[in-house]
XYZ file of C-alpha atoms in Angstrom:
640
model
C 85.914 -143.720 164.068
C 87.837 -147.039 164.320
C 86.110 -148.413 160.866
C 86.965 -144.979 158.961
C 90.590 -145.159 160.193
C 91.102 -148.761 158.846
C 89.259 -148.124 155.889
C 91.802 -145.222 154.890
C 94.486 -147.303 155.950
C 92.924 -150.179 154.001
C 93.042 -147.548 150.901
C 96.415 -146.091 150.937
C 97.690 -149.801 151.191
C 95.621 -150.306 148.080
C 96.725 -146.771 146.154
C 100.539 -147.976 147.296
C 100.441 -151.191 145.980
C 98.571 -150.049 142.684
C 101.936 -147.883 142.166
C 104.401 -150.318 142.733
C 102.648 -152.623 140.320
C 102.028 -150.171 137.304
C 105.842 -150.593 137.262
C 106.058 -154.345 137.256
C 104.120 -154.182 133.740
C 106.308 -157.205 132.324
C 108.321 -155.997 129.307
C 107.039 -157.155 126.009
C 109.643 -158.532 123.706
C 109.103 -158.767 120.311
C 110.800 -160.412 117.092
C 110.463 -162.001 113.956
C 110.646 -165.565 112.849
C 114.537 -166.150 111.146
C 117.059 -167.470 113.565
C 118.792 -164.339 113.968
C 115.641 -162.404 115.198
C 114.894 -165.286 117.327
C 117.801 -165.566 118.868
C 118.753 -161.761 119.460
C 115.210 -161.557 121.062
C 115.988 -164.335 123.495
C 119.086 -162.507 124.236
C 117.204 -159.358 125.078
C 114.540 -161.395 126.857
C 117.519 -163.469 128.927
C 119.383 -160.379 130.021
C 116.678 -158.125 131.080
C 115.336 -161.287 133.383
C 118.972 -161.459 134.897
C 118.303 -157.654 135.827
C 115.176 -158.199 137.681
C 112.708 -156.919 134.681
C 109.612 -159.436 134.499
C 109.527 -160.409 130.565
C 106.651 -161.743 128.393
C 107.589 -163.106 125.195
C 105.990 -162.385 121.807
C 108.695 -163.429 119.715
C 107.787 -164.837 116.251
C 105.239 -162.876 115.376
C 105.651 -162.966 111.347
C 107.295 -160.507 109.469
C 108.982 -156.437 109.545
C 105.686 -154.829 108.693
C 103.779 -157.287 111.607
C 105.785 -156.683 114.238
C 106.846 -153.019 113.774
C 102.515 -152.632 113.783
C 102.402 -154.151 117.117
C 105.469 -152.339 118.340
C 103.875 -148.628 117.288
C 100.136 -150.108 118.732
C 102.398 -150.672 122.032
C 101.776 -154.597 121.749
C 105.612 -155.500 122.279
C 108.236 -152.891 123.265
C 111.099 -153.741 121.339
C 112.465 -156.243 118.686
C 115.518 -156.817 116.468
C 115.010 -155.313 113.045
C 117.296 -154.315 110.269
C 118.254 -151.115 109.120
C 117.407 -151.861 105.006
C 113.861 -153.379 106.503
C 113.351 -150.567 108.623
C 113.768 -148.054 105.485
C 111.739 -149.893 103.244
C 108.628 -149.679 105.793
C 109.132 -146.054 104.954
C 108.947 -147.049 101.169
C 112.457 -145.864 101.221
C 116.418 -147.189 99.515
C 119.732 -146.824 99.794
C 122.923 -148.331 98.471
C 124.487 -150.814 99.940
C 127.819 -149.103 100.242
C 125.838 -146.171 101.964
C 127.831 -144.807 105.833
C 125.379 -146.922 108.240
C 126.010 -144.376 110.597
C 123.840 -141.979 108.188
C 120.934 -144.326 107.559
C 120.893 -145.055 111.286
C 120.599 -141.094 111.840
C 117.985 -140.973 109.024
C 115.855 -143.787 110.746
C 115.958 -141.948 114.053
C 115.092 -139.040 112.561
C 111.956 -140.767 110.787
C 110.428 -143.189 113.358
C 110.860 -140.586 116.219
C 107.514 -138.942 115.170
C 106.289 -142.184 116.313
C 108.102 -142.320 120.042
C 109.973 -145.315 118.220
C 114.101 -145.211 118.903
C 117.046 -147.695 117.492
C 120.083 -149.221 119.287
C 123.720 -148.490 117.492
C 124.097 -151.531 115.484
C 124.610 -155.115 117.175
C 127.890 -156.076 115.113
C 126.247 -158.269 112.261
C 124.832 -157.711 109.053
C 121.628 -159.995 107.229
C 120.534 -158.883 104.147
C 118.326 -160.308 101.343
C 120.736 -162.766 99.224
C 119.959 -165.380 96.153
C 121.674 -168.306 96.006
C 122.444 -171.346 93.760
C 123.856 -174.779 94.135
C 127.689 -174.441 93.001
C 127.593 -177.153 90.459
C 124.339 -175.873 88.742
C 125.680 -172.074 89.018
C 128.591 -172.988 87.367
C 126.820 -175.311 84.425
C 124.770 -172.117 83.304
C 127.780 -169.547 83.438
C 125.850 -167.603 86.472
C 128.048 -165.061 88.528
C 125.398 -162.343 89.275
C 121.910 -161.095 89.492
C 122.151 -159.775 86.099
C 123.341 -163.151 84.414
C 120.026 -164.594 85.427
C 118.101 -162.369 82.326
C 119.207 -164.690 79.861
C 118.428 -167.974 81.659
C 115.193 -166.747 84.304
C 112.218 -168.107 81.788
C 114.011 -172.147 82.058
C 114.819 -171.237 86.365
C 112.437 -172.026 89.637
C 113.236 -169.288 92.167
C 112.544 -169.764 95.818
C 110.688 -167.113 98.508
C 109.476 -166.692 101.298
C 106.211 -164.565 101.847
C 107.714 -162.098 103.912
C 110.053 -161.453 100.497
C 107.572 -161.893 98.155
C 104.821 -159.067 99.464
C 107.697 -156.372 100.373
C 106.880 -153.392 97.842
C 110.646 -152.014 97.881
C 112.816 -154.440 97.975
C 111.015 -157.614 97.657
C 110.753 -160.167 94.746
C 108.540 -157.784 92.217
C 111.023 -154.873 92.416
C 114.385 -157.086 92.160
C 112.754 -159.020 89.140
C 112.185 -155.742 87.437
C 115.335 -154.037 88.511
C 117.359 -157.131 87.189
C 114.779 -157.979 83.745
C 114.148 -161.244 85.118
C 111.324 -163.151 84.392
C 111.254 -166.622 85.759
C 109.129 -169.522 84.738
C 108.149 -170.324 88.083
C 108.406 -168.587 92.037
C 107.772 -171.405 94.919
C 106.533 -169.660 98.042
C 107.103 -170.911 101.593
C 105.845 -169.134 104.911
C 108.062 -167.053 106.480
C 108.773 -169.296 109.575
C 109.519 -172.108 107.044
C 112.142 -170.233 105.184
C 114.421 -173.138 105.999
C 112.536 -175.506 103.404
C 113.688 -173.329 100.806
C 117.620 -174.660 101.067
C 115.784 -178.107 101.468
C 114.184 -177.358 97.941
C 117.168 -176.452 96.611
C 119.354 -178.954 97.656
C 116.394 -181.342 96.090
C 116.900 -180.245 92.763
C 113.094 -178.312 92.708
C 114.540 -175.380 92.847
C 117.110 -173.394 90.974
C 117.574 -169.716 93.109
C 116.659 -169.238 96.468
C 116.007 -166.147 98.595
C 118.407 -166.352 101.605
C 119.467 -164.235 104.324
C 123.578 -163.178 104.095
C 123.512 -164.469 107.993
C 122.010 -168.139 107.375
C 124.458 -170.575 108.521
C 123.492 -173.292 105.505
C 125.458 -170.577 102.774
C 128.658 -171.981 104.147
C 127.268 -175.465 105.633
C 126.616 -176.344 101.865
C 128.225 -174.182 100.048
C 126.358 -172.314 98.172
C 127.034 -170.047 95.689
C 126.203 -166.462 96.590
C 125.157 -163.933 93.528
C 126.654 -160.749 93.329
C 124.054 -158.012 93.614
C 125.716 -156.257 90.655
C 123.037 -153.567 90.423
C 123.107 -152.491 93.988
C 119.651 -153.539 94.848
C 119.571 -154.733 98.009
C 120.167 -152.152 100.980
C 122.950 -152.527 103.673
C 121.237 -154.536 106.454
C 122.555 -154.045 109.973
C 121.114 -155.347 112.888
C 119.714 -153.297 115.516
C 116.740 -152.834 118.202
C 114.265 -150.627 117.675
C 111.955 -149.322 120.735
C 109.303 -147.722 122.264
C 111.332 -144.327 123.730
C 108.726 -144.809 127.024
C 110.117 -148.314 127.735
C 113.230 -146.925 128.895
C 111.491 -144.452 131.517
C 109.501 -147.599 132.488
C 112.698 -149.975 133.162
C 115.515 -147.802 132.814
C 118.166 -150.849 133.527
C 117.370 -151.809 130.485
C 118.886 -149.096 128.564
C 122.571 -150.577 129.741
C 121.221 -153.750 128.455
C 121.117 -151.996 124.610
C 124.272 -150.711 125.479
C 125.415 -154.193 126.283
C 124.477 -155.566 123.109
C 125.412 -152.603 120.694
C 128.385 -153.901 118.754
C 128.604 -157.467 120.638
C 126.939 -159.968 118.233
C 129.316 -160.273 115.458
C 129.018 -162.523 112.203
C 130.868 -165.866 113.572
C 128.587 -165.715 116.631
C 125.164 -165.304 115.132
C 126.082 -168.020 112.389
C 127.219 -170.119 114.960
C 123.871 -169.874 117.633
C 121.736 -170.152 114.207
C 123.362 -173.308 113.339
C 122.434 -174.575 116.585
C 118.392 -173.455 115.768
C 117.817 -174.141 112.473
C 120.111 -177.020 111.634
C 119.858 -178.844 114.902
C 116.241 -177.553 115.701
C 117.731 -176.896 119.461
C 115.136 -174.221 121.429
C 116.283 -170.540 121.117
C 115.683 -170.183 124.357
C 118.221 -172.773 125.677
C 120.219 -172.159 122.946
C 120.771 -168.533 124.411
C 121.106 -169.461 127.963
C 124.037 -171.624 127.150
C 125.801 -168.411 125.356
C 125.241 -166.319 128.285
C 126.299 -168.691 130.822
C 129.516 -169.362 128.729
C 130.597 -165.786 128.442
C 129.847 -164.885 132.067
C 126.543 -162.485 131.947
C 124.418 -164.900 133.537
C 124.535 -167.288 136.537
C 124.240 -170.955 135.774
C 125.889 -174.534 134.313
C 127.090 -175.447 131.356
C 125.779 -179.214 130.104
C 128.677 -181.211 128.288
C 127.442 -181.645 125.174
C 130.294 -183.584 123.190
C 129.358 -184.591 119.991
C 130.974 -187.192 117.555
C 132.921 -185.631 114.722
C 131.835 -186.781 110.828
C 134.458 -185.084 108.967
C 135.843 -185.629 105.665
C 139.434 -186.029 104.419
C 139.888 -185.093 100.503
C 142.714 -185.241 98.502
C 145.148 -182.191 98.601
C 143.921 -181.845 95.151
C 140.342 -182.457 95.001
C 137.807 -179.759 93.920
C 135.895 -178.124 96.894
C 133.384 -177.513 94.068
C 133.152 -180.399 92.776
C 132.582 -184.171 93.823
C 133.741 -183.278 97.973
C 131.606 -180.570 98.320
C 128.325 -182.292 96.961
C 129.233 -185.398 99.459
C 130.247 -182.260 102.173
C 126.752 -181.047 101.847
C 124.785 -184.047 101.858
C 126.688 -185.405 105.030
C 125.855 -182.279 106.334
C 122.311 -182.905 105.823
C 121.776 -186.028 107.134
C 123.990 -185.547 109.745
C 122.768 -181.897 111.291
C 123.839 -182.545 114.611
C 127.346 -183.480 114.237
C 130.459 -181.656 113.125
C 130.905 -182.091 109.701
C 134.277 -180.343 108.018
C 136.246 -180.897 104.881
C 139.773 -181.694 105.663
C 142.347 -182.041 103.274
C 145.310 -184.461 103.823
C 148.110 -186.107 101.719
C 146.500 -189.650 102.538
C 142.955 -189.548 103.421
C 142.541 -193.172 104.504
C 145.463 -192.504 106.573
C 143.851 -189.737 108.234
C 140.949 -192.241 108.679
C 143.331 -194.709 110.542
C 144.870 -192.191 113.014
C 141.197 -191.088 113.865
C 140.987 -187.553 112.627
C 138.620 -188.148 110.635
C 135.875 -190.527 110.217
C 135.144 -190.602 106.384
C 137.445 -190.163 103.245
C 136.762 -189.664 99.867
C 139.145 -191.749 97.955
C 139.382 -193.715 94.853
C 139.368 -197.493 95.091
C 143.020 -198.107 94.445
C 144.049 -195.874 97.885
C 142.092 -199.330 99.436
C 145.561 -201.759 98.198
C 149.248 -201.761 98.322
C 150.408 -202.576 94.746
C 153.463 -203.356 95.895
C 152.932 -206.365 97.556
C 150.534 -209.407 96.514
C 148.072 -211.627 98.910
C 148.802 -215.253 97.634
C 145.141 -216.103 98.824
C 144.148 -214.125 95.685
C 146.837 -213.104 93.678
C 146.196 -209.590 93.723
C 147.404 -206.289 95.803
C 146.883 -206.345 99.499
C 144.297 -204.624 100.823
C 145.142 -202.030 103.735
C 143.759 -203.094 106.677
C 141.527 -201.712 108.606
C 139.091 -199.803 106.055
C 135.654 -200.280 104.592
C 134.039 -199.102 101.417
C 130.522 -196.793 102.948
C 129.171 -195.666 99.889
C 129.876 -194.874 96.332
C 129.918 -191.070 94.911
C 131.035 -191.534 91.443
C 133.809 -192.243 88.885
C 137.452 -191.476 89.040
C 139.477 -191.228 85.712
C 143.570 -191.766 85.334
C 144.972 -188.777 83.739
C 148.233 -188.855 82.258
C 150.237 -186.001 81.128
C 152.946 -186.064 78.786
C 155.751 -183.731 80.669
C 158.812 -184.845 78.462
C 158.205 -184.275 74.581
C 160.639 -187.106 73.520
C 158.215 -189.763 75.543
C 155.422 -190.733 73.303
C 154.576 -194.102 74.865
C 153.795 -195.128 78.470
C 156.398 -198.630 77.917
C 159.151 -195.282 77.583
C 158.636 -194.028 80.962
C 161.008 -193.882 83.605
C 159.787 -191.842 85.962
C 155.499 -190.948 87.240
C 155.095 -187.191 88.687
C 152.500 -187.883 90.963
C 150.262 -187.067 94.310
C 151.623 -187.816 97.902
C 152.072 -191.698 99.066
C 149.323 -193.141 99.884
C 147.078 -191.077 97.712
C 144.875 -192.271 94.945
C 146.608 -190.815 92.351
C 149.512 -192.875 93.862
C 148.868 -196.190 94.109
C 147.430 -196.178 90.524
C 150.443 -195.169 89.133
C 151.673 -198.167 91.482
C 149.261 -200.553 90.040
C 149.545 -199.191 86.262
C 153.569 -199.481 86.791
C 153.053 -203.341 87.617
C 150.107 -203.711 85.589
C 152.202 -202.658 82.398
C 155.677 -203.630 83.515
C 157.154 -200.300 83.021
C 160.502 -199.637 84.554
C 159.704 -196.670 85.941
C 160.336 -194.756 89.761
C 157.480 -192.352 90.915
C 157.824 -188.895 92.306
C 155.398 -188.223 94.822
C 154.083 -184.306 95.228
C 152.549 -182.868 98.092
C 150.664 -179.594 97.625
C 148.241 -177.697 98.869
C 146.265 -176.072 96.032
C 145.578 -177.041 92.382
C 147.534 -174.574 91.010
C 150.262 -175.339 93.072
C 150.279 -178.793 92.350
C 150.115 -178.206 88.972
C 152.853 -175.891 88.838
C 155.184 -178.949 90.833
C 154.228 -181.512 88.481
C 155.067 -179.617 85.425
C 158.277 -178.555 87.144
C 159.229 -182.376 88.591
C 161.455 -182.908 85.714
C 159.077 -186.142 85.206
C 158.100 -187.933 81.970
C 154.519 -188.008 82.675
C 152.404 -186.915 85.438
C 149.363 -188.700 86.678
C 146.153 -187.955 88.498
C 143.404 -190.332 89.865
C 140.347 -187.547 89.456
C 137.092 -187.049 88.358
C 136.052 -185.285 85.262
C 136.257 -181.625 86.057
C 139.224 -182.000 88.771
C 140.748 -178.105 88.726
C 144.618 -179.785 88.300
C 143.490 -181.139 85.462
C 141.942 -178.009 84.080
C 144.690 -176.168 84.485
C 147.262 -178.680 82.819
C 144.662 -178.998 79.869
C 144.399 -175.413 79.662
C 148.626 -175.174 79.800
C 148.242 -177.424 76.479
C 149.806 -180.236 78.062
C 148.809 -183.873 75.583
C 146.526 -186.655 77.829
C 148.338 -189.960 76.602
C 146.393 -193.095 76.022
C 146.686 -195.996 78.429
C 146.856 -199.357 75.865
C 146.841 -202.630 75.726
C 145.058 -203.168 79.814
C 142.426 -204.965 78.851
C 144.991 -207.667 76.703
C 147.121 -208.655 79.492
C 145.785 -210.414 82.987
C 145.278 -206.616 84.769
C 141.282 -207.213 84.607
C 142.110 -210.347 87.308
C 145.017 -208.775 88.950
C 143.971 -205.097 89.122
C 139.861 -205.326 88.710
C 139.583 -202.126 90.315
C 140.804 -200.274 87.444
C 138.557 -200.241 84.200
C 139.457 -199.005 80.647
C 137.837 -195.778 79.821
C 137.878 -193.039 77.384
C 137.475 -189.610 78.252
C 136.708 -186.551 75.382
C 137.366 -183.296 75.202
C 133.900 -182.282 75.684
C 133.971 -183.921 79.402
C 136.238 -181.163 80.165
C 134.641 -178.177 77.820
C 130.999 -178.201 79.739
C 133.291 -177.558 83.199
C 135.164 -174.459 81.511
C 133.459 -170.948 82.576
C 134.522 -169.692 79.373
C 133.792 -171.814 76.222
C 136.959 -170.270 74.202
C 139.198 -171.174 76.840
C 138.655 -174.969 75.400
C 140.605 -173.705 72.560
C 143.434 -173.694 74.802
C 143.515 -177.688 75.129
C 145.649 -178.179 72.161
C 146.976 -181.326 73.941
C 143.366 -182.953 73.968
C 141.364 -182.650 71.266
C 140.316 -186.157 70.708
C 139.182 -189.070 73.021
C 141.869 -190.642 74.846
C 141.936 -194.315 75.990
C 142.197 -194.853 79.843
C 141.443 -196.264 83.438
C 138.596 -195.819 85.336
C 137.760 -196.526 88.825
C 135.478 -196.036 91.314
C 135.217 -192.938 93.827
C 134.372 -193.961 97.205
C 133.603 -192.975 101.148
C 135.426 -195.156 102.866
C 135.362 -195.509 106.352
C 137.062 -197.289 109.880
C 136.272 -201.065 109.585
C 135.705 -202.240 112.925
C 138.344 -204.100 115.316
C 136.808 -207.443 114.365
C 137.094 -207.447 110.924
C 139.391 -209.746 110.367
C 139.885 -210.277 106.866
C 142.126 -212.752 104.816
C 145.354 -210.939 103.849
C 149.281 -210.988 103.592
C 149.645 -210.512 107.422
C 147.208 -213.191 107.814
C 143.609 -212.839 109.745
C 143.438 -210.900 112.489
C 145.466 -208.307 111.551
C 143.547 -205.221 111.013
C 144.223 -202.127 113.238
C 141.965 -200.840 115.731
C 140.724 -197.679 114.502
C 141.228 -194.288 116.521
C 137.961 -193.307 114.573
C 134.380 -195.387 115.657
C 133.476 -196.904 112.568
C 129.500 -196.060 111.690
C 126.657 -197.718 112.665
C 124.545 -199.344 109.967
C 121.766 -196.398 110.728
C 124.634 -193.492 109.851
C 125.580 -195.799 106.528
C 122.099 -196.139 105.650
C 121.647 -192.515 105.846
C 124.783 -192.083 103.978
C 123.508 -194.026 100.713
C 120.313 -192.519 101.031
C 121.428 -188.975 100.656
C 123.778 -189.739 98.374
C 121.292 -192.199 96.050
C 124.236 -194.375 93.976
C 122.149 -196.759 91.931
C 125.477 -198.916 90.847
C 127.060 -201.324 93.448
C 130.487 -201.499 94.740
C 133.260 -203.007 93.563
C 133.179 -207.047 94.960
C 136.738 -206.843 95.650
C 136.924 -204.059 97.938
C 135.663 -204.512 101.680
C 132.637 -203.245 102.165
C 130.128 -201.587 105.688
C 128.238 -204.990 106.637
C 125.010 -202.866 106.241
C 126.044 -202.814 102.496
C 125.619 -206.588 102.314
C 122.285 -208.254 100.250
C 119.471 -209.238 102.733
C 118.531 -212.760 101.865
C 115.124 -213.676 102.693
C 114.031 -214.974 106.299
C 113.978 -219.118 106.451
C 109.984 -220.300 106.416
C 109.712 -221.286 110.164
C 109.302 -224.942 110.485
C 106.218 -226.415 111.081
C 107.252 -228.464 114.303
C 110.012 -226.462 116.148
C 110.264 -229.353 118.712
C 108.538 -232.653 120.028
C 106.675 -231.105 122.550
C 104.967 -228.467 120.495
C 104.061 -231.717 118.360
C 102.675 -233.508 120.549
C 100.440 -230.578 122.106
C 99.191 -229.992 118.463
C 98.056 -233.499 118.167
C 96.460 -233.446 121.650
C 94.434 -230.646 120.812
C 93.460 -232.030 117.585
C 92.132 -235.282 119.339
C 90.364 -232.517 121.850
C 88.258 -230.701 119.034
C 87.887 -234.550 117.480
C 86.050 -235.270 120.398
C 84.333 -232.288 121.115
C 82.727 -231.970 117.439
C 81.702 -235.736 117.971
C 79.592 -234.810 121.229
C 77.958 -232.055 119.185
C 76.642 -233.754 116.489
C 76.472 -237.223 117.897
C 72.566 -238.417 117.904
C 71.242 -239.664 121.378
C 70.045 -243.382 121.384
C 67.313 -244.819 122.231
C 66.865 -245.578 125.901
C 69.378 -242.307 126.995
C 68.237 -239.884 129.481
C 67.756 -236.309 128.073
C-alpha cells in the first residue's frame, strides 16, 4: 500500500511539473538580417527577458518570405516586418501615400486566416530606396527613377538578393515599371547589403538598392531618387505574431504595446549606425538603449570617443569638394564622430579645438601681412599642418563696379570673412600686385546669401578662393557678372614671394558641365572665354603638435598648443589612402611628419664594436683548427 501511495504521489509531482513547464516553452524571436530588424528584434528579445519570459533567439534568418515561413510553421513567434513587405507576400500594392491605418486593417484582415496578428506601427518607416553618389547624380542630370531610362544601358545598379527575387516590388517589376534596362545588376547576399554603399562609394557601382532607414544615406550623403511613379509601397514598421503567443505569455502583449509608436526615425538611424558602421553587437548595442532610457536594470560604460570633424568655409559646396572628403573621413574613420561644420575661419576653428580637420586653401596657412626675414615670404600661422591634399582651388574675381576694368584700378576687394581663404589671397594678390586697395570682409551663411552681400558691398571686385563648381560662383556667373583676368604674376617676383599661388586659366566649360540645366550657361554673359588666374592648392589641414617648433617671425618655439590632438601618423595614413592624391604638397607649407619621404635604412656595419670583432676572429681560428683535425693525415708511428 505504501509503494502505490508514493508512486501516485511520485506521478502527480510528475503531471504538476509537466504543466508548469509546457508554459516555460522559451519564446522564439524572429527577424531578418538589416540593422533595423536586428535591432528591433533584440529589443523585443531584451524586454520580454526583463519580464521574466525565457527567450531563444532566431534572429537573422534571411529574408520577408523566410522568416514569415517559419513564423506560420510556428518556428519563431514573432519578428519585425514591414507593412509594404508584408503586402507583397500576398502578391499585393499600394501607393505610397495610401492611410497606413487602412493597409494595417487590410493586413489583419488577410494574415488572420493564418492565426498571424500585427502590432500598431513602431514609429519608423524603411522602404526600398535607390541611391547615387551626389557628384555622379548630378554629372548625368539624374533627379528620379524615371531619368534613369535614358542613361540605364551605360549604369551598374546594386541589389541585394532579398530585392532581386521579390515578384512585386523587387528589381524585375521596378525595371519594367520605370523602362529601365541597365547594362549590368551586381548582387550581394542579403546580410551583406552593407557592401553595396562600399561598391558605390568605389566607383563599381552607379545605383544602389538601399533601405530609406540606413544610416550611410546621410553619413555620405547620398543622393536619394524620387520614386516619381509611385512604385514602392509605404513601409512601416511593425511586429507581426502568432495570435497563440499572447495566451502563452500574456506579459508580453504590454511589451507590443510598449513598443507601438516608440522607435522613431532619429533613434533607429542612430542604434544602426552603431551596427553597421561600427560593427558593435546588436545585442549590446540594445542593452545600452534600454539601460539609458530606464526599462531595464543595469550600467552604462563611458564610451567617449574622439571627435574628427570638419570645418568648411561658410561658402563651400556641401556637394561638392567637403562632402566627398566628409564621406571618405567617414569611412575610414567609422567609429568616430565625423560632422561638417561650417565656420568663418576654419583653421581657426582648428586652433580653439572644435574641430580637428579643416578644409582650406593653402593661403589660409600665412599672414600676408607680415613677412618672415628667414625667407622673405608671408608668415606662416603657427600651429597648423598640411594632412592631405583634396584638390585645386581657383581665385575668382568679379567685376562689381563697371567703370573698373583692370585689377591695378581697384580700391577696394569684397571678400569672405578674415582669416578665410578667399581672404588672405586677396591679401597676398593685394601685395603681390601692389594695388592700393582695402578689403571688405563678408560673413554669410549660405551661397546665395553671400552672393547677394558681395554684389551689394558697394565693392569694385569681389573675390573667391574656390574650386571649380563652388555654388557662389554659380550664382554670380549665372547673374552675368564678368571673371577678370589676373596679369602680369608670373613677371614680377610673386612665384618666390607667394609660391603658393599658381597662374591658371579657367573656361567657361569648367563651369557649364556643373550647371543642371545646359541653357542656363547662356546666362554667363560675363564669361564666355578663358580667363587668366591663380591657382592653389586645397588642403586638410590639421593641429601641428606642441613641439613643432618651426622657424618664423615670433621666432622658434612659438607655436600654440592645440585644444585639438593633432593625428597620429596611422589616422593620416588612412586619410591619404581614402582620399588617393597622386600630386605632393606644396614644399613651403608645413606638413604631418608621416607625410615626409622614407629614406632607406643605413647597411648595418659589418663590425658594430671591438668585441663582436674579436669573437668573429676567435671563431674563425676555432673552425681553422677544427677543419685541420679533420682532414689532417696521421703519421707514422701515432696511435690510432
Amino acid at each position: 500500500m505504501m509503494i502505490l501511495r508514493s508512486f501516485l504521489t511520485l506521478t502527480a509531482m510528475l503531471v504538476f511539473l509537466t504543466a508548469c513547464n509546457a508554459n516555460r516553452e522559451p519564446l522564439q524571436v524572429g527577424g531578418k538580417q538589416s540593422p533595423e530588424d536586428l535591432i528591433v528584434a533584440e529589443l523585443i528579445a531584451e524586454m520580454a527577458q526583463a519580464e521574466g519570459i525565457p527567450v531563444q533567439r532566431r534572429i537573422g534568418l534571411g529574408g520577408s518570405r523566410v522568416t514569415m515561413e517559419a513564423l506560420k510553421r510556428g518556428e519563431v513567434d514573432l519578428y519585425p516586418e514591414y507593412t509594404g513587405s508584408g503586402l507583397a507576400l500576398l502578391g499585393l500594392a499600394q501607393p505610397p501615400d495610401a492611410d497606413s491605418m487602412e493597409t494595417l486593417q487590410l493586413l489583419r484582415e488577410r494574415y488572420s486566416s493564418l492565426g498571424l496578428d500585427w502590432s500598431e506601427p513602431l514609429g519608423f518607416e524603411s522602404r526600398p530606396e535607390l541611391v547615387m553618389l551626389r557628384e555622379r547624380a548630378r554629372e548625368l542630370g539624374i533627379q528620379r527613377y524615371s531619368d534613369l531610362a535614358q542613361h540605364a544601358d551605360r549604369l551598374t545598379l546594386g541589389v541585394d538578393s532579398d530585392f532581386r527575387e521579390r515578384p512585386v516590388d523587387g528589381l524585375g517589376p521596378l525595371l519594367r515599371r520605370n523602362g529601365m534596362n541597365v547594362d549590368q545588376v551586381v548582387e550581394v547576399p542579403t546580410s551583406d547589403r552593407g557592401q553595396l554603399t562600399e561598391q558605390l562609394m568605389d566607383g563599381k557601382v552607379d545605383i544602389v538598392q538601399v533601405r530609406s532607414s540606413d544610416p550611410r544615406i546621410a553619413l555620405f550623403d547620398l543622393k536619394r531618387l524620387s520614386d516619381d511613379l509611385a512604385f514602392f509601397s509605404r513601409h512601416d514598421a511593425a511586429i507581426v505574431y502568432r495570435q497563440s503567443v499572447l495566451q502563452r505569455y500574456p506579459a508580453l502583449e504590454g511589451i507590443i504595446k510598449k513598443l507601438e509608436g516608440a522607435i522613431g526615425e532619429a533613434q533607429i538611424q542612430a542604434l544602426s549606425m552603431q551596427v553597421a558602421l561600427r560593427g558593435e553587437d546588436p545585442r549590446e548595442v540594445v542593452r545600452r538603449e534600454l539601460i539609458r532610457l530606464g526599462l531595464i536594470d543595469g550600467e552604462l560604460e563611458d564610451r567617449n570617443r574622439q571627435a574628427l570633424s570638419l570645418a568648411v568655409s561658410l561658402s563651400a559646396n556641401a556637394e561638392g569638394e567637403a562632402g566627398a572628403v566628409l564621406r571618405q573621413l567617414r569611412r575610414s574613420f567609422p567609429t568616430s564622430n565625423v560632422n561638417l561644420i561650417r565656420s568663418p575661419d576654419p583653421l581657426g576653428a582648428v586652433a580653439d579645438g572644435s574641430v580637428r580637420l579643416a578644409l582650406v586653401s593653402a593661403p589660409a596657412f600665412f599672414s600676408p601681412g607680415s613677412v618672415d626675414p628667414a625667407t622673405g615670404q608671408p608668415s606662416l600661422r603657427e600651429g597648423f599642418e598640411a594632412v592631405a591634399l583634396v584638390g585645386t582651388s581657383f581665385l575668382h574675381t568679379f567685376a562689381l563696379n563697371p567703370g573698373v576694368s583692370e585689377l591695378s584700378e581697384v580700391t577696394s576687394i569684397a571678400t569672405g570673412p578674415v582669416g578665410s581663404s578667399g581672404y588672405r589671397a586677396a591679401e597676398s594678390v593685394i601685395n603681390g600686385l601692389s594695388l592700393n586697395a582695402e578689403i571688405r570682409p563678408i560673413e554669410k551663411d549660405s551661397p546665395t546669401a553671400l552672393a547677394d552681400a558681395l554684389v551689394e558691398s558697394g565693392a569694385d571686385i569681389a573675390m573667391l578662393m574656390q574650386p571649380i563648381g563652388n555654388s557662389t560662383a554659380q550664382i554670380l556667373l549665372q547673374r552675368g557678372l564678368s571673371l577678370m583676368e589676373v596679369e602680369n604674376w608670373g613677371q614680377r617676383n610673386n612665384r618666390i614671394v607667394y609660391p603658393y599661388l599658381q597662374p591658371a586659366r579657367i573656361s567657361p566649360a569648367d563651369y557649364t558641365r556643373f550647371l543642371a540645366d545646359p541653357q542656363s550657361g547662356r546666362l554667363m554673359s560675363g564669361f564666355t572665354q578663358p580667363v587668366n588666374t591663380l591657382a592653389t592648392q586645397l588642403l586638410l589641414a590639421g593641429p601641428a603638435g606642441p613641439d613643432d617648433a618651426r622657424l618664423a617671425s615670433q621666432g622658434p618655439g612659438a607655436s600654440f598648443v592645440p585644444g585639438a590632438l593633432p593625428l597620429t601618423n596611422q589616422a593620416v595614413e588612412r586619410i591619404n589612402s581614402a582620399i588617393g592624391s597622386s600630386e605632393a604638397i606644396y614644399p613651403v607649407l608645413p606638413q604631418a611628419p608621416f607625410l615626409a619621404p622614407r629614406l632607406p635604412q643605413p647597411p648595418q656595419s659589418l663590425n658594430p664594436s671591438p668585441m663582436a670583432s674579436l669573437l668573429s676572429v676567435l671563431a674563425i681560428v676555432l673552425l681553422v683548427w677544427v677543419a685541420s683535425l679533420i682532414v689532417m693525415k696521421p703519421r707514422k708511428g701515432d696511435i690510432v
